Amino acid sequence: MAEEKLEKENKLRTQLVWFGSVVAVLIIIILVFVVYSLRLKASRQKILVANKSKLLKTELMSLRLLTEAQKKDLEIKKTSLTNFGLHIIWKKKLIDELRQNLQKLNTSDEKLNLKLKQINSEIRNIQGLGSDIEDFYVQAEALENDFVDKYQSDDLKLTRNEKKLIVLLKLGLSSKEISIIKNVSEQAVKMSRHRLRSKLNVPK
């Protein structure tokens, strides 16, 4: 009877050990699987982050190149426009000198004097170089639109003349050069600059 009881206990102990071993193996397998899954997930996450980083770097480089290209393009356009403005100034000076020299000519020939007056009148008509100047302003305003808009707000409205003055100043033209383009006195330009500075609250 005692032997039978002992045998049963041994059998139960064996079963418990076997069951415990199976459970331990299962736990180890589950742990190995969990660790592997976590490592795999971390590895994928790392690759994903690396790819996103590369993509962001590429996009940033593309944006930088685009910005640099736009800046260069803007500088080329500004240089071209400034040269166009200086060309208009040169033409106006030349016309002024020609008109003044014609006025100095005086002969006893009435027909010749009349012809000189007609020429002088024609020169005065083209002196404004209207189409050139209008074309210049159209190009300038299109180029510097963003710059002018920075100063515009609901409270502060700029007139067309003030916008033109901002554009001319942005192109680096002096008061004297602006006076020639606008066909006004240099003093008038200086006054306009002063009023504009006061309106925009910009230091000299």
mmCIF file of C-alpha atoms in Angstrom:
data_model
loop_
_atom_site.group_PDB
_atom_site.id
_atom_site.type_symbol
_atom_site.label_atom_id
_atom_site.label_comp_id
_atom_site.label_asym_id
_atom_site.label_seq_id
_atom_site.Cartn_x
_atom_site.Cartn_y
_atom_site.Cartn_z
ATOM 1 C CA MET A 1 0.000 0.000 0.000
ATOM 2 C CA ALA A 2 2.813 2.359 0.921
ATOM 3 C CA GLU A 3 4.664 1.417 -2.260
ATOM 4 C CA GLU A 4 1.625 2.167 -4.331
ATOM 5 C CA LYS A 5 1.234 5.552 -2.669
ATOM 6 C CA LEU A 6 4.922 6.335 -3.214
ATOM 7 C CA GLU A 7 4.646 5.332 -6.859
ATOM 8 C CA LYS A 8 1.660 7.606 -7.328
ATOM 9 C CA GLU A 9 3.546 10.534 -5.742
ATOM 10 C CA ASN A 10 6.570 9.887 -7.979
ATOM 11 C CA LYS A 11 4.334 9.723 -11.002
ATOM 12 C CA LEU A 12 2.616 12.986 -9.995
ATOM 13 C CA ARG A 13 5.995 14.639 -9.343
ATOM 14 C CA THR A 14 7.227 13.490 -12.751
ATOM 15 C CA GLN A 15 4.120 14.889 -14.408
ATOM 16 C CA LEU A 16 4.509 18.190 -12.563
ATOM 17 C CA VAL A 17 8.171 18.437 -13.573
ATOM 18 C CA TRP A 18 7.270 17.620 -17.181
ATOM 19 C CA PHE A 19 4.413 20.135 -17.166
ATOM 20 C CA GLY A 20 6.674 22.763 -15.577
ATOM 21 C CA SER A 21 9.327 22.096 -18.205
ATOM 22 C CA VAL A 22 6.779 22.459 -21.019
ATOM 23 C CA VAL A 23 5.452 25.708 -19.500
ATOM 24 C CA ALA A 24 9.029 27.016 -19.066
ATOM 25 C CA VAL A 25 9.873 26.130 -22.690
ATOM 26 C CA LEU A 26 6.668 27.839 -23.876
ATOM 27 C CA ILE A 27 7.477 30.959 -21.806
ATOM 28 C CA ILE A 28 11.034 31.001 -23.234
ATOM 29 C CA ILE A 29 9.648 30.605 -26.785
ATOM 30 C CA ILE A 30 7.137 33.432 -26.166
ATOM 31 C CA LEU A 31 9.857 35.664 -24.691
ATOM 32 C CA VAL A 32 12.182 34.919 -27.611
ATOM 33 C CA PHE A 33 9.338 35.717 -30.034
ATOM 34 C CA VAL A 34 8.471 38.976 -28.195
ATOM 35 C CA VAL A 35 12.130 40.080 -28.095
ATOM 36 C CA TYR A 36 12.551 39.196 -31.788
ATOM 37 C CA SER A 37 9.339 41.086 -32.672
ATOM 38 C CA LEU A 38 10.463 44.137 -30.692
ATOM 39 C CA ARG A 39 13.896 44.089 -32.329
ATOM 40 C CA LEU A 40 12.342 43.661 -35.756
ATOM 41 C CA LYS A 41 9.944 46.535 -35.069
ATOM 42 C CA ALA A 42 12.798 48.721 -33.761
ATOM 43 C CA SER A 43 14.878 47.841 -36.824
ATOM 44 C CA ARG A 44 11.993 48.727 -39.157
ATOM 45 C CA GLN A 45 11.385 51.938 -37.228
ATOM 46 C CA LYS A 46 15.070 52.813 -37.510
ATOM 47 C CA ILE A 47 15.016 52.185 -41.273
ATOM 48 C CA LEU A 48 11.800 54.234 -41.582
ATOM 49 C CA VAL A 49 13.309 57.129 -39.602
ATOM 50 C CA ALA A 50 16.506 56.933 -41.686
ATOM 51 C CA ASN A 51 14.477 56.975 -44.926
ATOM 52 C CA LYS A 52 12.360 59.899 -43.704
ATOM 53 C CA SER A 53 15.530 61.746 -42.713
ATOM 54 C CA LYS A 54 17.038 61.139 -46.172
ATOM 55 C CA LEU A 55 13.801 62.285 -47.805
ATOM 56 C CA LEU A 56 13.693 65.441 -45.677
ATOM 57 C CA LYS A 57 17.354 66.170 -46.475
ATOM 58 C CA THR A 58 16.661 65.710 -50.188
ATOM 59 C CA GLU A 59 13.596 67.970 -50.025
ATOM 60 C CA LEU A 60 15.537 70.562 -48.021
ATOM 61 C CA MET A 61 18.371 70.486 -50.571
ATOM 62 C CA SER A 62 15.875 70.837 -53.436
ATOM 63 C CA LEU A 63 14.190 73.746 -51.643
ATOM 64 C CA ARG A 64 17.554 75.393 -50.987
ATOM 65 C CA LEU A 65 18.578 75.010 -54.634
ATOM 66 C CA LEU A 66 15.201 76.367 -55.761
ATOM 67 C CA THR A 67 15.499 79.330 -53.375
ATOM 68 C CA GLU A 68 19.045 80.058 -54.574
ATOM 69 C CA ALA A 69 17.911 79.816 -58.208
ATOM 70 C CA GLN A 70 15.002 82.188 -57.473
ATOM 71 C CA LYS A 71 17.351 84.626 -55.701
ATOM 72 C CA LYS A 72 19.766 84.569 -58.661
ATOM 73 C CA ASP A 73 16.876 85.044 -61.080
ATOM 74 C CA LEU A 74 15.582 87.953 -58.989
ATOM 75 C CA GLU A 75 19.033 89.564 -58.891
ATOM 76 C CA ILE A 76 19.403 89.207 -62.677
ATOM 77 C CA LYS A 77 15.974 90.792 -63.204
ATOM 78 C CA LYS A 78 16.763 93.620 -60.763
ATOM 79 C CA THR A 79 20.111 94.295 -62.466
ATOM 80 C CA SER A 80 18.434 94.264 -65.869
ATOM 81 C CA LEU A 81 15.698 96.609 -64.656
ATOM 82 C CA THR A 82 18.197 98.978 -63.008
ATOM 83 C CA ASN A 83 20.159 99.099 -66.287
ATOM 84 C CA PHE A 84 16.905 99.804 -68.135
ATOM 85 C CA GLY A 85 16.201 102.683 -65.731
ATOM 86 C CA LEU A 86 19.699 104.096 -66.164
ATOM 87 C CA HIS A 87 19.259 103.835 -69.956
ATOM 88 C CA ILE A 88 16.051 105.895 -69.709
ATOM 89 C CA ILE A 89 17.915 108.467 -67.590
ATOM 90 C CA TRP A 90 20.710 108.643 -70.161
ATOM 91 C CA LYS A 91 18.178 109.110 -73.011
ATOM 92 C CA LYS A 92 16.376 111.861 -71.121
ATOM 93 C CA LYS A 93 19.635 113.685 -70.396
ATOM 94 C CA LEU A 94 20.612 113.407 -74.058
ATOM 95 C CA ILE A 95 17.238 114.778 -75.206
ATOM 96 C CA ASP A 96 17.467 117.620 -72.656
ATOM 97 C CA GLU A 97 20.935 118.589 -73.892
ATOM 98 C CA LEU A 98 19.809 118.406 -77.516
ATOM 99 C CA ARG A 99 16.792 120.622 -76.814
ATOM 100 C CA GLN A 100 18.904 123.144 -74.899
ATOM 101 C CA ASN A 101 21.485 123.280 -77.720
ATOM 102 C CA LEU A 102 18.705 123.805 -80.269
ATOM 103 C CA GLN A 103 17.307 126.691 -78.212
ATOM 104 C CA LYS A 104 20.715 128.359 -78.278
ATOM 105 C CA LEU A 105 20.841 128.277 -82.085
ATOM 106 C CA ASN A 106 19.665 131.555 -83.582
ATOM 107 C CA THR A 107 19.957 132.511 -87.209
ATOM 108 C CA SER A 108 18.701 135.342 -89.378
ATOM 109 C CA ASP A 109 16.938 132.799 -91.596
ATOM 110 C CA GLU A 110 13.266 132.835 -90.530
ATOM 111 C CA LYS A 111 12.515 129.528 -92.234
ATOM 112 C CA LEU A 112 15.403 127.863 -90.445
ATOM 113 C CA ASN A 113 14.315 129.378 -87.127
ATOM 114 C CA LEU A 114 10.804 128.045 -87.674
ATOM 115 C CA LYS A 115 12.188 124.607 -88.495
ATOM 116 C CA LEU A 116 14.334 124.663 -85.341
ATOM 117 C CA LYS A 117 11.252 125.554 -83.259
ATOM 118 C CA GLN A 118 9.345 122.634 -84.786
ATOM 119 C CA ILE A 119 12.202 120.263 -84.022
ATOM 120 C CA ASN A 120 12.383 121.627 -80.493
ATOM 121 C CA SER A 121 8.639 121.104 -80.076
ATOM 122 C CA GLU A 122 8.886 117.512 -81.350
ATOM 123 C CA ILE A 123 11.760 116.839 -78.940
ATOM 124 C CA ARG A 124 9.667 118.229 -76.077
ATOM 125 C CA ASN A 125 6.861 115.831 -77.045
ATOM 126 C CA ILE A 126 9.121 112.765 -76.867
ATOM 127 C CA GLN A 127 11.036 114.047 -73.843
ATOM 128 C CA GLY A 128 8.830 112.125 -71.409
ATOM 129 C CA LEU A 129 9.725 108.807 -73.085
ATOM 130 C CA GLY A 130 6.233 107.721 -72.021
ATOM 131 C CA SER A 131 6.148 104.148 -73.338
ATOM 132 C CA ASP A 132 9.661 103.359 -72.054
ATOM 133 C CA ILE A 133 8.897 104.697 -68.598
ATOM 134 C CA GLU A 134 5.505 102.953 -68.414
ATOM 135 C CA ASP A 135 7.125 99.680 -69.483
ATOM 136 C CA PHE A 136 9.808 100.232 -66.855
ATOM 137 C CA TYR A 137 7.190 100.724 -64.113
ATOM 138 C CA VAL A 138 5.199 97.650 -65.207
ATOM 139 C CA GLN A 139 8.325 95.464 -64.989
ATOM 140 C CA ALA A 140 9.438 97.084 -61.739
ATOM 141 C CA GLU A 141 6.093 96.687 -59.980
ATOM 142 C CA ALA A 142 5.796 93.055 -61.077
ATOM 143 C CA LEU A 143 9.306 92.360 -59.806
ATOM 144 C CA GLU A 144 8.955 94.160 -56.481
ATOM 145 C CA ASN A 145 5.289 93.344 -55.752
ATOM 146 C CA ASP A 146 6.113 91.293 -52.658
ATOM 147 C CA PHE A 147 8.375 94.028 -51.333
ATOM 148 C CA VAL A 148 5.689 96.692 -51.673
ATOM 149 C CA ASP A 149 3.051 94.383 -50.138
ATOM 150 C CA LYS A 150 5.131 94.133 -46.940
ATOM 151 C CA TYR A 151 4.279 97.766 -46.230
ATOM 152 C CA GLN A 152 0.600 97.495 -47.116
ATOM 153 C CA SER A 153 -2.043 96.774 -44.499
ATOM 154 C CA ASP A 154 -5.701 97.528 -43.787
ATOM 155 C CA ASP A 155 -4.615 100.549 -41.749
ATOM 156 C CA LEU A 156 -1.930 101.736 -44.170
ATOM 157 C CA LYS A 157 -2.734 102.222 -47.840
ATOM 158 C CA LEU A 158 0.001 103.240 -50.271
ATOM 159 C CA THR A 159 -0.743 105.460 -53.258
ATOM 160 C CA ARG A 160 0.424 104.515 -56.764
ATOM 161 C CA ASN A 161 3.154 107.187 -56.604
ATOM 162 C CA GLU A 162 4.365 105.903 -53.219
ATOM 163 C CA LYS A 163 4.563 102.355 -54.617
ATOM 164 C CA LYS A 164 6.561 103.651 -57.593
ATOM 165 C CA LEU A 165 8.922 105.490 -55.265
ATOM 166 C CA ILE A 166 9.452 102.343 -53.147
ATOM 167 C CA VAL A 167 10.259 100.377 -56.313
ATOM 168 C CA LEU A 168 12.762 102.987 -57.530
ATOM 169 C CA LEU A 169 14.450 103.159 -54.125
ATOM 170 C CA LYS A 170 14.563 99.357 -53.944
ATOM 171 C CA LEU A 171 16.403 99.348 -57.278
ATOM 172 C CA GLY A 172 19.061 101.555 -55.692
ATOM 173 C CA LEU A 173 18.413 104.716 -57.714
ATOM 174 C CA SER A 174 19.429 108.057 -56.208
ATOM 175 C CA SER A 175 17.068 111.017 -55.706
ATOM 176 C CA LYS A 176 18.612 112.725 -58.756
ATOM 177 C CA GLU A 177 18.105 109.648 -60.968
ATOM 178 C CA ILE A 178 14.528 109.242 -59.707
ATOM 179 C CA SER A 179 13.830 112.911 -60.472
ATOM 180 C CA ILE A 180 14.944 112.373 -64.092
ATOM 181 C CA ILE A 181 12.734 109.294 -64.538
ATOM 182 C CA LYS A 182 9.719 110.938 -62.873
ATOM 183 C CA ASN A 183 10.423 114.259 -64.671
ATOM 184 C CA VAL A 184 10.260 116.267 -61.426
ATOM 185 C CA SER A 185 12.802 118.261 -59.423
ATOM 186 C CA GLU A 186 15.293 116.513 -57.155
ATOM 187 C CA GLN A 187 13.910 118.502 -54.218
ATOM 188 C CA ALA A 188 10.406 117.136 -54.932
ATOM 189 C CA VAL A 189 11.796 113.578 -54.798
ATOM 190 C CA LYS A 190 13.546 114.299 -51.491
ATOM 191 C CA MET A 191 10.283 115.626 -50.054
ATOM 192 C CA SER A 192 8.419 112.545 -51.286
ATOM 193 C CA ARG A 193 11.042 110.307 -49.671
ATOM 194 C CA HIS A 194 10.697 112.189 -46.398
ATOM 195 C CA ARG A 195 6.879 111.856 -46.423
ATOM 196 C CA LEU A 196 7.128 108.155 -47.282
ATOM 197 C CA ARG A 197 9.578 107.515 -44.427
ATOM 198 C CA SER A 198 7.241 109.294 -41.998
ATOM 199 C CA LYS A 199 4.230 107.356 -43.266
ATOM 200 C CA LEU A 200 5.996 103.977 -42.974
ATOM 201 C CA ASN A 201 7.804 104.969 -39.780
ATOM 202 C CA VAL A 202 11.130 103.976 -41.343
ATOM 203 C CA PRO A 203 14.403 105.522 -40.086
ATOM 204 C CA LYS A 204 16.521 107.516 -42.545
#
